[in-house]
mmCIF file of C-alpha atoms and ligand atoms in Angstrom:
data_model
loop_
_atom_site.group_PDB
_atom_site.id
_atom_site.type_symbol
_atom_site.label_atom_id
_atom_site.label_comp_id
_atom_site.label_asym_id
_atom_site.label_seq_id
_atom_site.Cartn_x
_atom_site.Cartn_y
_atom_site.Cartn_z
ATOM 1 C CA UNK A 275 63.288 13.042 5.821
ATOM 2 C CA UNK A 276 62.864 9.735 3.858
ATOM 3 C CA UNK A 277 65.389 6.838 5.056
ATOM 4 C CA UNK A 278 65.631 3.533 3.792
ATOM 5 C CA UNK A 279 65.927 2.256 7.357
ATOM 6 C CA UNK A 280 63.300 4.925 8.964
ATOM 7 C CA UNK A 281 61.693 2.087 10.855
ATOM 8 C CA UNK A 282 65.185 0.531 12.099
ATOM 9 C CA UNK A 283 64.957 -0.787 15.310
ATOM 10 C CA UNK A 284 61.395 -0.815 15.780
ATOM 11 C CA UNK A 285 58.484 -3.594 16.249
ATOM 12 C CA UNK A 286 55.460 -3.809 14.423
ATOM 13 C CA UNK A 287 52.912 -6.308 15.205
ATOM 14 C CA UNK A 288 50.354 -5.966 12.018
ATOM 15 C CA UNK A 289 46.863 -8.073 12.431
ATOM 16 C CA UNK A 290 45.279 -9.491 9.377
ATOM 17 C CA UNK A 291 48.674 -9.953 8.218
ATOM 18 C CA UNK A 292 48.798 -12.864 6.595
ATOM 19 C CA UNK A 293 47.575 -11.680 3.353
ATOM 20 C CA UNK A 294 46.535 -8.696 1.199
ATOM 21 C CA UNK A 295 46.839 -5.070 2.522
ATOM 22 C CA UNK A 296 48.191 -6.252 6.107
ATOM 23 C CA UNK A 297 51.314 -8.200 4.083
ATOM 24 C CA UNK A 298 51.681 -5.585 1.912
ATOM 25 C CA UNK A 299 52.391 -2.990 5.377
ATOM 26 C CA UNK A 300 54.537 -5.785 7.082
ATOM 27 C CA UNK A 301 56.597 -6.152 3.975
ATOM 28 C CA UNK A 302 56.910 -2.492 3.368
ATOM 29 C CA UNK A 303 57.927 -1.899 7.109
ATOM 30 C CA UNK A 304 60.350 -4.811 6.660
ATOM 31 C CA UNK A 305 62.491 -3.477 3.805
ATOM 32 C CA UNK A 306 62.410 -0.133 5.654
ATOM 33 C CA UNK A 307 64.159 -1.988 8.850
ATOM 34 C CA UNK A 308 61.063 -2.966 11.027
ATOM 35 C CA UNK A 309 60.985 -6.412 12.920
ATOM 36 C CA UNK A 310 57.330 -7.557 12.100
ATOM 37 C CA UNK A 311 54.980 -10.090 13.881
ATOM 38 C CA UNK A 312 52.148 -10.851 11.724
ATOM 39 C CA UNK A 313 48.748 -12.286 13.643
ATOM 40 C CA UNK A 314 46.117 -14.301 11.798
ATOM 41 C CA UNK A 315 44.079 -17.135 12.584
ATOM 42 C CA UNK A 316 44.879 -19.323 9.875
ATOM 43 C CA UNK A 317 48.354 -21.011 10.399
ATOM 44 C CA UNK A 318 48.708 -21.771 6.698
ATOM 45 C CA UNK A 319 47.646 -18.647 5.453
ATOM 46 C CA UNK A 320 50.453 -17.093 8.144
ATOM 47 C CA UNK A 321 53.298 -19.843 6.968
ATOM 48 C CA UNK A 322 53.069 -18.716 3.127
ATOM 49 C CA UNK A 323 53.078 -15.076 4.233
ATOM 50 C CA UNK A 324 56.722 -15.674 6.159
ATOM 51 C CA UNK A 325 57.833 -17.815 3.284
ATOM 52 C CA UNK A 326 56.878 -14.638 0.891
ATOM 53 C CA UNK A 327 58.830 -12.115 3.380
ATOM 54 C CA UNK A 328 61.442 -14.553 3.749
ATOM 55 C CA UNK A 329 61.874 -14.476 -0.223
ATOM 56 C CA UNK A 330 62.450 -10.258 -0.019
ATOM 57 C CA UNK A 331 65.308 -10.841 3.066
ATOM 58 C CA UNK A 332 62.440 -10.047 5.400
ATOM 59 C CA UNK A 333 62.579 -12.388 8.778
ATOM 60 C CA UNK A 334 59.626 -11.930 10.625
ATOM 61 C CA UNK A 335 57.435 -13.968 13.128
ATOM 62 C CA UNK A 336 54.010 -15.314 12.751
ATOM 63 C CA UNK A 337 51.482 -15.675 15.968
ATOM 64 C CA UNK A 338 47.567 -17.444 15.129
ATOM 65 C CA UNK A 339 45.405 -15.155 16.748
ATOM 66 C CA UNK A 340 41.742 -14.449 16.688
ATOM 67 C CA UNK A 341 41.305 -10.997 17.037
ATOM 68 C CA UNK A 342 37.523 -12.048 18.600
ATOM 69 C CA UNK A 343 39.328 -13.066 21.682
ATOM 70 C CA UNK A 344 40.824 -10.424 24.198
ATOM 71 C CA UNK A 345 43.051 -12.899 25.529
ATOM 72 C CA UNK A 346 44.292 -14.370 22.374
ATOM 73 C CA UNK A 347 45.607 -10.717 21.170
ATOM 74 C CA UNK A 348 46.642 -10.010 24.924
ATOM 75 C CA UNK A 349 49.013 -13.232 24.452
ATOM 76 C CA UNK A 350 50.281 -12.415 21.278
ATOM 77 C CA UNK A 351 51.019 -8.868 22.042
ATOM 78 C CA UNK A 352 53.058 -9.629 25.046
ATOM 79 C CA UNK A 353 54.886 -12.638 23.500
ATOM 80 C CA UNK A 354 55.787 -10.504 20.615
ATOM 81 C CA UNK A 355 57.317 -8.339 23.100
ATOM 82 C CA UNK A 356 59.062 -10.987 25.513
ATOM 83 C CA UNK A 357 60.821 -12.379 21.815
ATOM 84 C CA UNK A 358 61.625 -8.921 20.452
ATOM 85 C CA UNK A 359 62.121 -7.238 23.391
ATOM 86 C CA UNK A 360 59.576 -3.865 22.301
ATOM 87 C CA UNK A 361 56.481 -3.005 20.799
ATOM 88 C CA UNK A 362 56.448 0.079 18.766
ATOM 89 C CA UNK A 363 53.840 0.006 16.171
ATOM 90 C CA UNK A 364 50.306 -1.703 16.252
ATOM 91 C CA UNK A 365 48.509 -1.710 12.862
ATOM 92 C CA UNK A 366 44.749 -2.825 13.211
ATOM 93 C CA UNK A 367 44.198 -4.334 10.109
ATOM 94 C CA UNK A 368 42.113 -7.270 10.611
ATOM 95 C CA UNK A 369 38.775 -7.190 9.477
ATOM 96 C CA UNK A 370 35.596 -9.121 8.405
ATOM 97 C CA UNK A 371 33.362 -8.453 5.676
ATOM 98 C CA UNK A 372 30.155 -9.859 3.435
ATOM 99 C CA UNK A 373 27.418 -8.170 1.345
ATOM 100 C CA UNK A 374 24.546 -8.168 2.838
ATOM 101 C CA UNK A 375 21.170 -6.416 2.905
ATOM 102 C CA UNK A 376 20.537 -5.462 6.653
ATOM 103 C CA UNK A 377 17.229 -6.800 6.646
ATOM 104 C CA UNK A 378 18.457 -9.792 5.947
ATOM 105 C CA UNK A 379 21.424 -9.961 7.978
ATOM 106 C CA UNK A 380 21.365 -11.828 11.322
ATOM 107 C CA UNK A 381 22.348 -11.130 14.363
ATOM 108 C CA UNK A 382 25.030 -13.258 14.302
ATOM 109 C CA UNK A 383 26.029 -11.755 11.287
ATOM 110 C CA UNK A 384 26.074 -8.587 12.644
ATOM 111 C CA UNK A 385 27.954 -9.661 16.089
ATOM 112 C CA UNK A 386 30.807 -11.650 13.637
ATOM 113 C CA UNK A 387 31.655 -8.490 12.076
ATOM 114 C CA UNK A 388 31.649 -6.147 15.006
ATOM 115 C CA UNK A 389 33.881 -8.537 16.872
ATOM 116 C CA UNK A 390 36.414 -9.055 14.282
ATOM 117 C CA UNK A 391 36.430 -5.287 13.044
ATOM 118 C CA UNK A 392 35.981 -3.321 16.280
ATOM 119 C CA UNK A 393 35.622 -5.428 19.166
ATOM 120 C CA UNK A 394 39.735 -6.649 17.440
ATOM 121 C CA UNK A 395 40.685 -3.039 16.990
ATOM 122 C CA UNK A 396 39.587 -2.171 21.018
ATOM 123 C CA UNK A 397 41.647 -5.677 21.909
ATOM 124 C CA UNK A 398 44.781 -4.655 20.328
ATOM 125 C CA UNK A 399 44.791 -1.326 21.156
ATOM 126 C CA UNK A 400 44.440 -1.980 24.693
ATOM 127 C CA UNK A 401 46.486 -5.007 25.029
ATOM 128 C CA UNK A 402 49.218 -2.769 23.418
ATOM 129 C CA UNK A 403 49.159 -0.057 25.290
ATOM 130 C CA UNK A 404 51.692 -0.521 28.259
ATOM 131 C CA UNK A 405 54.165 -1.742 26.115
ATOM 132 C CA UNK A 406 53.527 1.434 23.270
ATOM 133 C CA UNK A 407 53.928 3.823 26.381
ATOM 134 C CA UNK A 408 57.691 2.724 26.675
ATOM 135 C CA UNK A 409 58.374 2.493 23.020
ATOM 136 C CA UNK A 410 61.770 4.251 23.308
ATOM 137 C CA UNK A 411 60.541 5.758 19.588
ATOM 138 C CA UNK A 412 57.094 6.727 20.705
ATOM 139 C CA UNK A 413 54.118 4.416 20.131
ATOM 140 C CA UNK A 414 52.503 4.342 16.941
ATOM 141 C CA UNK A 415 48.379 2.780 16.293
ATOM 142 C CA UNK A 416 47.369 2.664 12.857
ATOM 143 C CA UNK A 417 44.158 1.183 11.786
ATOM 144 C CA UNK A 418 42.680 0.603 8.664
ATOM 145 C CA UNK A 419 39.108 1.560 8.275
ATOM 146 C CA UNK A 420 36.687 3.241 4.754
ATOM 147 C CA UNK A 421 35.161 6.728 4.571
ATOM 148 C CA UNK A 422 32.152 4.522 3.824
ATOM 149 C CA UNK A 423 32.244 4.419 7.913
ATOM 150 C CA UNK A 424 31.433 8.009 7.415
ATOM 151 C CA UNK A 425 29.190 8.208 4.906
ATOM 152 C CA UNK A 426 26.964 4.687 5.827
ATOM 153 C CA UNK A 427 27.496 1.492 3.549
ATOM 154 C CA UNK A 428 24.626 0.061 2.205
ATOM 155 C CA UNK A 429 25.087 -3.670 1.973
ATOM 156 C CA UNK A 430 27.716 -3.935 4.883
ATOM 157 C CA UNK A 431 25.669 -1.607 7.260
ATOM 158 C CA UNK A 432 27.615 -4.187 10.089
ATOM 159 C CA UNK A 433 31.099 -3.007 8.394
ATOM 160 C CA UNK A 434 30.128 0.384 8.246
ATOM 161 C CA UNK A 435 29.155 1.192 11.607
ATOM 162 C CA UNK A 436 32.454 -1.038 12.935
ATOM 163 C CA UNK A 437 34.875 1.206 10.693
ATOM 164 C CA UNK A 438 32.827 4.625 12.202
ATOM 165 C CA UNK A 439 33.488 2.903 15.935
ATOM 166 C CA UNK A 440 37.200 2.538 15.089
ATOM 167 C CA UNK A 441 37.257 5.870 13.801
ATOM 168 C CA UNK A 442 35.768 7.582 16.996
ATOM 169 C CA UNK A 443 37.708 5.320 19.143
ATOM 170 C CA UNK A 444 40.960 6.192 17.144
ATOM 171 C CA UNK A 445 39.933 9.886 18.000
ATOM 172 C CA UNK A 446 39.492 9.070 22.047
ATOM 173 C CA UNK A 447 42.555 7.493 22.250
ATOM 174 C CA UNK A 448 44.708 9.860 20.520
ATOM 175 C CA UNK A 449 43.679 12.513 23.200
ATOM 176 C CA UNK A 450 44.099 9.802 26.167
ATOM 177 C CA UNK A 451 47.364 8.445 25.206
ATOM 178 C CA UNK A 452 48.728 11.739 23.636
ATOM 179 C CA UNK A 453 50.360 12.651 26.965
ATOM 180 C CA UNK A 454 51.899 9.136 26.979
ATOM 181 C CA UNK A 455 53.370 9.557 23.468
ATOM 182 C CA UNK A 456 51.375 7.673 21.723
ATOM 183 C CA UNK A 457 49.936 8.477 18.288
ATOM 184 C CA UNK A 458 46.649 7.037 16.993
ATOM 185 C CA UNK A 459 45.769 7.017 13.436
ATOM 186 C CA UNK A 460 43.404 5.882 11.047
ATOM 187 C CA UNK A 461 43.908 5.486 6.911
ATOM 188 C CA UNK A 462 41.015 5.159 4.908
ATOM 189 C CA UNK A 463 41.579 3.104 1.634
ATOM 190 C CA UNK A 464 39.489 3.336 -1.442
ATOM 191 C CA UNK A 465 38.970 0.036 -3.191
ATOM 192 C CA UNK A 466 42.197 -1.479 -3.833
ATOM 193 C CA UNK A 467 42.684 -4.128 -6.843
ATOM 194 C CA UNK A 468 43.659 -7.687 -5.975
ATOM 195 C CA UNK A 469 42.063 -7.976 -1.881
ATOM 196 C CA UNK A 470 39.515 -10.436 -0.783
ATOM 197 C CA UNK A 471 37.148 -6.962 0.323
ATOM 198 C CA UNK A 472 37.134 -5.628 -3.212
ATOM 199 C CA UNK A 473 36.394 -9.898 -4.191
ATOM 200 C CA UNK A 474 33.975 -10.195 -2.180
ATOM 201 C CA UNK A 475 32.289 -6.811 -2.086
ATOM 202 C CA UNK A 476 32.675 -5.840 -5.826
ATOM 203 C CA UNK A 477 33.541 -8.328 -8.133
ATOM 204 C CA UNK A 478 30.779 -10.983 -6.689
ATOM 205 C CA UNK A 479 28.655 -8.017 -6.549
ATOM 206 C CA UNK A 480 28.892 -7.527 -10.476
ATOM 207 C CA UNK A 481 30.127 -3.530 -9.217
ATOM 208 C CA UNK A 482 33.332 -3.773 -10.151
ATOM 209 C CA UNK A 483 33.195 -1.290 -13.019
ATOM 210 C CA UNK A 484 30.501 1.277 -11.031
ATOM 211 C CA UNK A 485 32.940 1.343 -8.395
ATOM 212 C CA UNK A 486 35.985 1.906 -10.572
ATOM 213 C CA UNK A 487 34.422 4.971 -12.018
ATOM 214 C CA UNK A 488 33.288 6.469 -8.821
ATOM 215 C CA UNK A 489 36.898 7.566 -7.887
ATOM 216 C CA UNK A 490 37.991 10.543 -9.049
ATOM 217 C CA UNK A 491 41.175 9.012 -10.307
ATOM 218 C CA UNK A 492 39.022 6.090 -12.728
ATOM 219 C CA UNK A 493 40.807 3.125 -11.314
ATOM 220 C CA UNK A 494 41.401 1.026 -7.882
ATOM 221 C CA UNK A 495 44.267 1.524 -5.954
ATOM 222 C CA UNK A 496 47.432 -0.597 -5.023
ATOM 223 C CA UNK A 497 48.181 -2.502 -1.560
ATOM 224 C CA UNK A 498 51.207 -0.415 -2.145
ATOM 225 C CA UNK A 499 49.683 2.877 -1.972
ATOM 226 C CA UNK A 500 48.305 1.785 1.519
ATOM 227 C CA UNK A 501 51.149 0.341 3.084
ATOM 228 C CA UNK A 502 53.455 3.927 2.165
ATOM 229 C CA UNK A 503 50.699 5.704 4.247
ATOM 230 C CA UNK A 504 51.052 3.249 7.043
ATOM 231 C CA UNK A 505 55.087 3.822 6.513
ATOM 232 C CA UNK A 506 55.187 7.600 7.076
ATOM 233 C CA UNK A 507 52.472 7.317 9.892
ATOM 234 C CA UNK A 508 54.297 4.982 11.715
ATOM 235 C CA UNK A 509 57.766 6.838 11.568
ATOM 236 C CA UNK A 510 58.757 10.236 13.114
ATOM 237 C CA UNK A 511 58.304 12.046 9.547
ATOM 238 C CA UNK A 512 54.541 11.687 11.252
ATOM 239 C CA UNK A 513 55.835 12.477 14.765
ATOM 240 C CA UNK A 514 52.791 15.666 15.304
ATOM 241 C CA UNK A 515 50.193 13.718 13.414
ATOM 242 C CA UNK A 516 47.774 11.846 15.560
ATOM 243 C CA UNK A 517 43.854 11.592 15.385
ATOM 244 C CA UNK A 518 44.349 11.745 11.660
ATOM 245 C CA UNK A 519 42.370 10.014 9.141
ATOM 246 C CA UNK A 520 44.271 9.810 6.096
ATOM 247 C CA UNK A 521 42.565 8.766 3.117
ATOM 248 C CA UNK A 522 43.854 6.834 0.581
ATOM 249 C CA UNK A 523 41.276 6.531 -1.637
ATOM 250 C CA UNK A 524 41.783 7.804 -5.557
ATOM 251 C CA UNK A 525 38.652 10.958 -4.506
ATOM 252 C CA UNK A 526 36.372 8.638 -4.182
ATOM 253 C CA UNK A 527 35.174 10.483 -1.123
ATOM 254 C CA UNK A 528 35.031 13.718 -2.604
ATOM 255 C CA UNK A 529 33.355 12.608 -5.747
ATOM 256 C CA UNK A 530 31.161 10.707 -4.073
ATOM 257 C CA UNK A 531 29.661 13.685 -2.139
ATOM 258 C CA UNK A 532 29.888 16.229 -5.132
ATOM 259 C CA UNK A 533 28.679 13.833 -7.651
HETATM 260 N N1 COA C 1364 25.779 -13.175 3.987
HETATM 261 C C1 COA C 1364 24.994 -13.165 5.078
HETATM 262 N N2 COA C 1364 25.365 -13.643 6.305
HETATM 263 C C2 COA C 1364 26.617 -14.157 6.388
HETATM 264 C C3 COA C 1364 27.503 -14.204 5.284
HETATM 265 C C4 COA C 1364 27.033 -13.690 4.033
HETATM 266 N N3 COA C 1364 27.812 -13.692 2.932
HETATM 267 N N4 COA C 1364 28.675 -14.761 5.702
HETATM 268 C C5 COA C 1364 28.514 -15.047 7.003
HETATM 269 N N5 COA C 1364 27.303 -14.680 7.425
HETATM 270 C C6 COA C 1364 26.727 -14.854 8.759
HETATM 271 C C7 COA C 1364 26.545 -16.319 9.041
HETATM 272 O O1 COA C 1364 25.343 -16.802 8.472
HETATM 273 C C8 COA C 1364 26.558 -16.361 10.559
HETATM 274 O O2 COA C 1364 25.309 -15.971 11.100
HETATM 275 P P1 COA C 1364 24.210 -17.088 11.586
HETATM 276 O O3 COA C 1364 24.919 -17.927 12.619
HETATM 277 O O4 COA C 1364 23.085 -16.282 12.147
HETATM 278 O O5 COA C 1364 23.829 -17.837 10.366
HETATM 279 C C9 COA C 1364 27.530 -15.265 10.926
HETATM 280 O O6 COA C 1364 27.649 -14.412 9.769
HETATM 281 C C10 COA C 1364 28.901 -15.814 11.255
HETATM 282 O O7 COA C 1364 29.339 -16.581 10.154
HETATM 283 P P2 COA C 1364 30.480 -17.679 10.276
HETATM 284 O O8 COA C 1364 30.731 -18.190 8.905
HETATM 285 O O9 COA C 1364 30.140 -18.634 11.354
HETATM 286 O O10 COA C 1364 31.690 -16.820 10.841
HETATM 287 P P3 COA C 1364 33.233 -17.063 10.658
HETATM 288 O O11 COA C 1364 33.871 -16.666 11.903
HETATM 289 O O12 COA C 1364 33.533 -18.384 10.118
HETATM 290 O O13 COA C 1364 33.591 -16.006 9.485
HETATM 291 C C11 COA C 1364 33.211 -13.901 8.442
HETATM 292 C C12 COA C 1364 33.640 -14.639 9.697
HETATM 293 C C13 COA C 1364 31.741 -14.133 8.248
HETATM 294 C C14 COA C 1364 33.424 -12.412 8.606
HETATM 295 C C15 COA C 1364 33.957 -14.419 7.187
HETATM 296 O O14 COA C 1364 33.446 -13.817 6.054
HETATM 297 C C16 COA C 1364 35.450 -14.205 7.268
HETATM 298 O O15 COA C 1364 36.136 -14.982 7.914
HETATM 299 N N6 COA C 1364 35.993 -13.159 6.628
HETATM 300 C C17 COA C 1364 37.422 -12.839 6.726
HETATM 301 C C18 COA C 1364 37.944 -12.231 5.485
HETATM 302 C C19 COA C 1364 37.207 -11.025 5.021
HETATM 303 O O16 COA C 1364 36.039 -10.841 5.273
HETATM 304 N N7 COA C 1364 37.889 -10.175 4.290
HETATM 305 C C20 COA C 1364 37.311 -8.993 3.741
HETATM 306 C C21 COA C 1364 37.653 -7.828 4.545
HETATM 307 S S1 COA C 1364 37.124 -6.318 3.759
#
């Protein structure tokens, strides 16, 4: 059932974390008793965010990494677990993002966003996986990726297919690592007020109200809403769910099929 403390004990290491949804999940596993290492490569961004945990009663510990570089989340992974002494929970969150029509996209372009998005995801989870196999709670991947993976997502074709990869590989890996006890997970979030990807994607765009009214619910969701999926998937009350894509997402998926 519901605890207060229903992540005591255990280790989170949360990429992207410095800011938006991935601070939202490390703050939300903090007050429920997690120890949280938050990776990002900006060093300032990653001081405010322990300044803003430290402000709830959250302690927590900050590593720079690029996600782009295997050995850079190899480093972080096993330092979080030579400080903490475990790693329980690895939350892909990190991601990379622009508008752009594909014809005009470059290569580069393309590669950037693959790299950060799945090329990251396929670092952490294997960088994580010896220490998740002796999680004494079980280990616990969660990554954040859109139905719009699914569906195709024209003007971030580069996002799109990343989020499908992370999706398939979420769905390999949960079979692999089952026997080890090791869930794998996905959430799919709708567009959620106040991030840099519903900035950048919608608001720039001038589709901020278009993409309001395709969810079935008429409004954009909070980091909150998010970060309580990635609570219950992380704890036991999630303990036979694994290969699961949750969606978080208001019905925009549905709606946007039906309508
Ligand atoms: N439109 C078209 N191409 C773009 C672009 C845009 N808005 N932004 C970047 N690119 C291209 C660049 O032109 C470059 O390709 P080129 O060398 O062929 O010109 C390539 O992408 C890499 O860009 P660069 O700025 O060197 O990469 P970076 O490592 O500094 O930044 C990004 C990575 C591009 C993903 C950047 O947007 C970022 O850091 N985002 C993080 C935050 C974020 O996206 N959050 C939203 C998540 S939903």
């Amino acid at each position: 059932m519901f605890t207060r403390d229903m992540l005591k004990g255990r280790v989170a290491f949360i990429t992207g974390g410095a800011g938006g949804i991935g601070l939202e999940i490390a703050s939300t596993y903090g007050r429920l008793g997690a120890s949280v290492v938050l990776a990002s490569r900006n060093q300032e961004r990653l001081d405010a965010a322990l300044a803003t945990l430290a402000a709830e009663g959250i302690s927590a510990m900050a590593l720079r990494t690029d996600v782009r570089y295997y050995d850079e989340v190899k480093s972080a992974i096993d330092t979080t677990v030579e400080r903490l002494g475990a790693l329980d929970i690895l939350v892909n969150n990190a991601a990379g993002n622009f508008y752009c029509p594909t014809a005009d996209l470059t290569p580069n372009g393309w590669r950037t966003v693959i790299d950060i998005d799945l090329n990251g995801t396929f670092y952490g989870c294997h960088a994580a996986y010896e220490h998740l196999k002796r999680s004494s709670f079980g280990g616990s991947i969660i990554s954040v990726i859109t139905m719009l993976g699914v569906s195709g997502w024209p003007g971030a074709a580069h996002a799109g297919a990343a989020k499908a990869g992370i999706l398939s590989l979420s769905r390999s890996l949960a079979v692999e690592w089952g026997p080890d006890n090791i869930r794998v997970n996905t959430i799919s979030p709708g567009p959620i007020g106040d991030t840099e990807g519903v900035r950048r994607l919608y608001q720039e765009t001038g589709r901020e109200e278009l993409e309001r009214k395709k969810t079935a619910l008429g409004r954009f969701g909070r980091k909150a809403d998010v970060a309580n999926a990635a609570a219950y998937l992380a704890s036991d009350l999630a303990s036979y769910v694994t290969g699961d894509n949750m969606i978080v997402d208001g019905g925009r998926w549905l709606k946007y099929v039906a309508a």
